[in-house]
Short mmCIF file of C-alpha atoms and ligand atoms in Angstrom, two decimals:
data_model
loop_
_atom_site.label_atom_id
_atom_site.label_comp_id
_atom_site.label_asym_id
_atom_site.label_seq_id
_atom_site.Cartn_x
_atom_site.Cartn_y
_atom_site.Cartn_z
CA MET Z 1 70.39 -34.12 133.82
CA ILE Z 2 67.99 -32.30 131.54
CA LEU Z 3 69.43 -29.80 129.04
CA CYS Z 4 67.13 -27.54 127.05
CA ALA Z 5 67.96 -25.25 124.14
CA ASN Z 6 65.52 -22.38 123.60
CA PHE Z 7 66.03 -20.82 120.17
CA LYS Z 8 63.38 -18.10 120.68
CA ALA Z 9 62.83 -16.32 117.32
CA ASN Z 10 66.20 -17.43 115.98
CA LYS Z 11 67.19 -19.85 113.22
CA THR Z 12 65.48 -20.86 110.01
CA ARG Z 13 64.25 -24.32 109.14
CA GLN Z 14 67.53 -24.94 107.29
CA ASP Z 15 69.63 -23.74 110.24
CA THR Z 16 67.65 -25.94 112.59
CA ARG Z 17 68.14 -29.02 110.40
CA ALA Z 18 71.89 -28.45 110.37
CA TYR Z 19 71.89 -27.86 114.14
CA MET Z 20 69.88 -30.99 114.87
CA ALA Z 21 72.21 -33.07 112.72
CA VAL Z 22 75.16 -31.97 114.88
CA VAL Z 23 73.39 -32.49 118.21
CA GLU Z 24 71.75 -35.79 117.20
CA SER Z 25 75.02 -37.27 116.05
CA PHE Z 26 76.83 -36.05 119.18
CA VAL Z 27 74.18 -37.59 121.42
CA SER Z 28 74.16 -40.92 119.65
CA ALA Z 29 77.94 -41.16 119.16
CA ASN Z 30 78.52 -40.53 122.84
CA GLY Z 31 75.65 -42.66 124.16
CA ILE Z 32 74.24 -39.66 126.05
CA GLY Z 33 71.55 -40.74 128.51
CA ASP Z 34 70.59 -37.23 129.61
CA THR Z 35 67.32 -35.71 128.43
CA ILE Z 36 67.97 -33.19 125.67
CA ILE Z 37 65.13 -30.93 124.53
CA VAL Z 38 65.35 -28.37 121.73
CA PHE Z 39 62.71 -25.66 121.36
CA PRO Z 40 62.99 -24.34 117.79
CA PRO Z 41 60.64 -21.79 116.20
CA PHE Z 42 57.38 -23.24 114.84
CA THR Z 43 58.56 -22.93 111.24
CA ALA Z 44 61.37 -25.40 111.92
CA LEU Z 45 59.25 -28.21 113.37
CA GLU Z 46 59.82 -31.59 111.73
CA HIS Z 47 58.16 -34.92 112.33
CA ASP Z 48 61.42 -36.63 112.99
CA PRO Z 49 61.89 -37.33 116.67
CA ARG Z 50 64.97 -39.37 117.50
CA ASN Z 51 67.03 -39.20 120.66
CA VAL Z 52 66.64 -35.44 121.06
CA LEU Z 53 63.18 -34.24 122.04
CA ILE Z 54 61.63 -31.35 120.19
CA GLY Z 55 59.32 -29.03 122.08
CA VAL Z 56 57.44 -25.84 121.28
CA GLN Z 57 58.05 -22.46 122.89
CA ASN Z 58 54.33 -21.74 123.04
CA ALA Z 59 50.92 -22.86 121.76
CA TYR Z 60 47.31 -21.86 122.19
CA PRO Z 61 45.31 -24.08 124.58
CA VAL Z 62 42.66 -25.38 122.19
CA GLN Z 63 42.34 -28.32 119.80
CA ASN Z 64 41.91 -25.92 116.84
CA GLY Z 65 39.64 -23.04 115.88
CA ALA Z 66 39.26 -19.33 115.20
CA TYR Z 67 42.41 -18.03 116.92
CA THR Z 68 44.16 -15.97 114.28
CA GLY Z 69 47.91 -16.21 114.39
CA GLU Z 70 48.00 -19.04 116.91
CA ILE Z 71 49.18 -22.64 116.72
CA ALA Z 72 47.01 -25.18 118.56
CA LEU Z 73 47.06 -28.84 119.52
CA GLU Z 74 46.02 -30.13 116.10
CA GLN Z 75 49.09 -28.56 114.47
CA LEU Z 76 51.41 -29.91 117.17
CA GLU Z 77 49.98 -33.40 116.84
CA GLU Z 78 50.89 -33.41 113.16
CA PHE Z 79 54.54 -33.16 114.20
CA GLY Z 80 54.28 -35.53 117.17
CA ILE Z 81 55.10 -32.69 119.59
CA LYS Z 82 54.46 -33.57 123.24
CA THR Z 83 56.67 -31.03 125.00
CA ILE Z 84 55.97 -27.35 125.67
CA LEU Z 85 57.57 -24.40 127.42
CA ILE Z 86 55.07 -22.42 129.50
CA GLY Z 87 55.52 -19.23 131.53
CA HIS Z 88 58.77 -18.06 129.94
CA SER Z 89 59.62 -14.55 131.13
CA GLU Z 90 59.61 -13.17 127.59
CA ARG Z 91 56.01 -14.30 127.21
CA ARG Z 92 55.09 -12.95 130.64
CA HIS Z 93 56.88 -9.61 130.34
CA ILE Z 94 57.12 -8.82 126.62
CA ILE Z 95 54.00 -10.51 125.23
CA GLY Z 96 52.06 -9.74 128.41
CA GLU Z 97 50.66 -13.19 129.23
CA THR Z 98 48.81 -13.15 132.51
CA GLN Z 99 48.98 -15.82 135.18
CA GLU Z 100 45.39 -16.68 134.28
CA GLN Z 101 46.31 -17.33 130.64
CA ILE Z 102 49.39 -19.26 131.69
CA THR Z 103 47.32 -21.40 134.04
CA ALA Z 104 44.78 -22.16 131.29
CA LYS Z 105 47.61 -23.18 129.00
CA PHE Z 106 49.18 -25.36 131.70
CA ARG Z 107 45.89 -27.14 132.45
CA PHE Z 108 45.12 -27.79 128.79
CA PHE Z 109 48.52 -29.20 127.89
CA ALA Z 110 48.71 -31.22 131.12
CA GLU Z 111 45.31 -32.73 130.29
CA HIS Z 112 46.78 -33.72 126.93
CA GLY Z 113 49.78 -35.39 128.54
CA PHE Z 114 52.48 -32.93 127.47
CA ALA Z 115 55.81 -32.68 129.22
CA ILE Z 116 55.75 -29.10 130.52
CA VAL Z 117 58.82 -27.00 131.20
CA TYR Z 118 57.30 -24.37 133.45
CA CYS Z 119 59.34 -21.19 133.96
CA VAL Z 120 59.35 -18.90 136.97
CA GLY Z 121 61.64 -16.06 137.96
CA GLU Z 122 61.81 -12.61 139.45
CA PRO Z 123 62.67 -9.19 137.99
CA LEU Z 124 65.66 -7.39 139.49
CA ALA Z 125 63.55 -5.01 141.59
CA VAL Z 126 61.97 -8.00 143.32
CA ARG Z 127 65.30 -9.67 144.01
CA GLU Z 128 66.55 -6.46 145.57
CA GLU Z 129 63.70 -6.69 148.11
CA GLY Z 130 65.23 -9.82 149.64
CA ASN Z 131 64.54 -13.53 149.69
CA ASP Z 132 61.13 -13.53 151.34
CA ILE Z 133 59.70 -11.13 148.76
CA LEU Z 134 61.44 -13.05 145.99
CA MET Z 135 59.88 -16.35 147.08
CA ALA Z 136 56.48 -14.73 147.53
CA TYR Z 137 56.74 -13.45 143.94
CA ILE Z 138 57.60 -16.91 142.64
CA GLU Z 139 54.77 -18.37 144.72
CA GLN Z 140 52.35 -16.18 142.70
CA GLN Z 141 53.75 -17.66 139.50
CA PHE Z 142 52.68 -21.08 140.76
CA GLU Z 143 49.08 -19.96 141.21
CA GLY Z 144 46.84 -22.47 139.46
CA ILE Z 145 49.79 -24.73 138.57
CA ASP Z 146 49.69 -28.38 139.61
CA LEU Z 147 53.12 -28.93 141.11
CA THR Z 148 52.44 -32.66 141.39
CA TYR Z 149 51.88 -33.03 137.62
CA SER Z 150 53.91 -36.09 136.64
CA ASP Z 151 55.45 -34.61 133.48
CA LEU Z 152 56.46 -31.31 135.00
CA ILE Z 153 59.91 -29.74 134.84
CA VAL Z 154 60.34 -26.41 136.64
CA ALA Z 155 62.85 -23.87 135.34
CA TYR Z 156 64.02 -21.08 137.64
CA GLU Z 157 65.01 -18.19 135.40
CA PRO Z 158 65.59 -14.81 137.03
CA VAL Z 159 64.31 -12.24 134.51
CA TRP Z 160 67.38 -10.03 135.00
CA ALA Z 161 69.69 -12.93 134.15
CA ILE Z 162 68.07 -13.83 130.83
CA GLY Z 163 70.21 -12.76 127.91
CA THR Z 164 72.18 -10.29 130.02
CA GLY Z 165 75.35 -12.19 130.86
CA LEU Z 166 74.48 -11.80 134.54
CA THR Z 167 73.81 -14.75 136.83
CA PRO Z 168 72.91 -15.03 140.51
CA SER Z 169 75.69 -16.29 142.78
CA ASN Z 170 75.88 -20.04 143.16
CA SER Z 171 74.57 -19.79 146.70
CA ASP Z 172 71.62 -17.68 145.53
CA ILE Z 173 70.75 -20.31 142.93
CA GLU Z 174 70.97 -23.01 145.61
CA LEU Z 175 68.81 -20.99 147.97
CA VAL Z 176 65.97 -20.63 145.45
CA HIS Z 177 66.31 -24.20 144.23
CA SER Z 178 66.14 -25.59 147.74
CA ALA Z 179 62.97 -23.56 148.35
CA LEU Z 180 61.57 -24.93 145.07
CA ARG Z 181 62.57 -28.45 146.06
CA SER Z 182 60.44 -28.15 149.18
CA LYS Z 183 57.45 -27.39 146.94
CA THR Z 184 57.78 -30.00 144.21
CA ASP Z 185 59.44 -33.26 143.27
CA ALA Z 186 59.71 -32.08 139.65
CA PRO Z 187 63.22 -31.78 138.17
CA LEU Z 188 64.54 -28.23 138.63
CA LEU Z 189 66.41 -26.42 135.88
CA TYR Z 190 68.32 -23.18 136.17
CA GLY Z 191 68.20 -20.74 133.25
CA GLY Z 192 69.65 -17.28 132.67
CA SER Z 193 72.97 -16.62 130.91
CA VAL Z 194 74.17 -20.20 131.13
CA LYS Z 195 77.11 -20.76 128.80
CA VAL Z 196 79.99 -23.18 128.31
CA ASP Z 197 82.04 -21.36 130.97
CA ASN Z 198 79.53 -21.67 133.81
CA ALA Z 199 77.29 -24.61 132.85
CA SER Z 200 79.24 -27.30 134.65
CA THR Z 201 79.44 -25.31 137.91
CA ILE Z 202 75.73 -24.54 137.79
CA MET Z 203 74.73 -28.13 137.00
CA ALA Z 204 76.80 -29.32 139.96
CA LEU Z 205 74.86 -27.15 142.44
CA ASP Z 206 72.47 -28.73 144.95
CA ASN Z 207 68.96 -29.27 143.62
CA VAL Z 208 69.91 -28.29 140.08
CA ASP Z 209 68.80 -31.08 137.75
CA GLY Z 210 69.66 -29.36 134.50
CA ILE Z 211 69.78 -26.13 132.54
CA LEU Z 212 67.61 -24.12 130.16
CA VAL Z 213 69.86 -22.27 127.74
CA GLY Z 214 68.94 -19.48 125.34
CA SER Z 215 71.66 -17.52 123.53
CA ALA Z 216 74.50 -19.94 124.23
CA SER Z 217 72.46 -22.85 122.89
CA LEU Z 218 72.37 -21.28 119.42
CA SER Z 219 75.79 -22.75 118.75
CA ALA Z 220 75.37 -26.51 118.30
CA ASN Z 221 78.98 -27.04 119.34
CA ASP Z 222 78.55 -25.05 122.54
CA PHE Z 223 75.35 -26.91 123.37
CA CYS Z 224 77.11 -30.24 122.76
CA GLU Z 225 79.93 -29.08 125.04
CA MET Z 226 77.37 -28.42 127.79
CA ILE Z 227 75.89 -31.89 127.21
CA ALA Z 228 79.39 -33.34 127.57
CA GLN Z 229 79.85 -31.42 130.82
CA ALA Z 230 76.60 -32.87 132.18
CA THR Z 231 77.82 -36.37 131.36
CA GLU Z 232 81.13 -35.74 133.12
CA LEU Z 233 79.32 -34.70 136.28
CA GLN Z 234 77.64 -38.09 136.61
C1 LIG P 301 66.05 -18.46 128.11
O1 LIG P 301 65.65 -18.02 127.05
O2 LIG P 301 65.31 -19.21 128.76
C2 LIG P 301 67.38 -18.10 128.57
C3 LIG P 301 67.78 -18.57 129.71
O3 LIG P 301 68.12 -17.26 127.77
P1 LIG P 301 69.70 -16.92 127.94
O4 LIG P 301 70.40 -18.25 128.12
O5 LIG P 301 70.06 -16.23 126.69
O6 LIG P 301 69.85 -16.08 129.17
#
């Protein structure tokens, strides 16, 4: 299983250190073999990779240069970062990233050998149009994306489920994941209001290889509990 914690714009450097100490010691004390990735804010990056991977929530697809306010490859290399989240719905819908920009970012970081957690997912209005429209919408989010990239992880995150406490039914998750499985061999994560109460059930679904967790990952103890659930499922 792959379990990701996305902090978004939450936690300070101090908070993140304390969090990582809890998760690192849980993972090593319990001999966890699952892949655990934490995406803290940029200000909390440390060059201290151990058995939990650290990724970035975003970066600009250049080595360095005149891109005010951005973080580029050179800054990530300083911290040994080789994992990135691309296509998250908050970047698509709040920041306004286009598929073209997302594709450029994907190509650049794939060329530099990053593990890429690539997010797709539909707004509620699209879901209400039925499964064919839903899959056609997701298909557009794969435009320009190499689904055979060897270090790809795909995260299905319905926009309406992110941070809302709502989740699709288990059969709806399985339906989308089985459609995704027919498109790629990459591990498939589900994300959107995953928490301690539903993580185990979701991770047990067909074609679900892990979870991407936002709000509920902010508690180190809750995230460790989800890691323990993943271990129990195996
Ligand atoms: C996310 O940020 O990717 C996410 C799934 O958030 P939440 O768990 O809060 O819905």
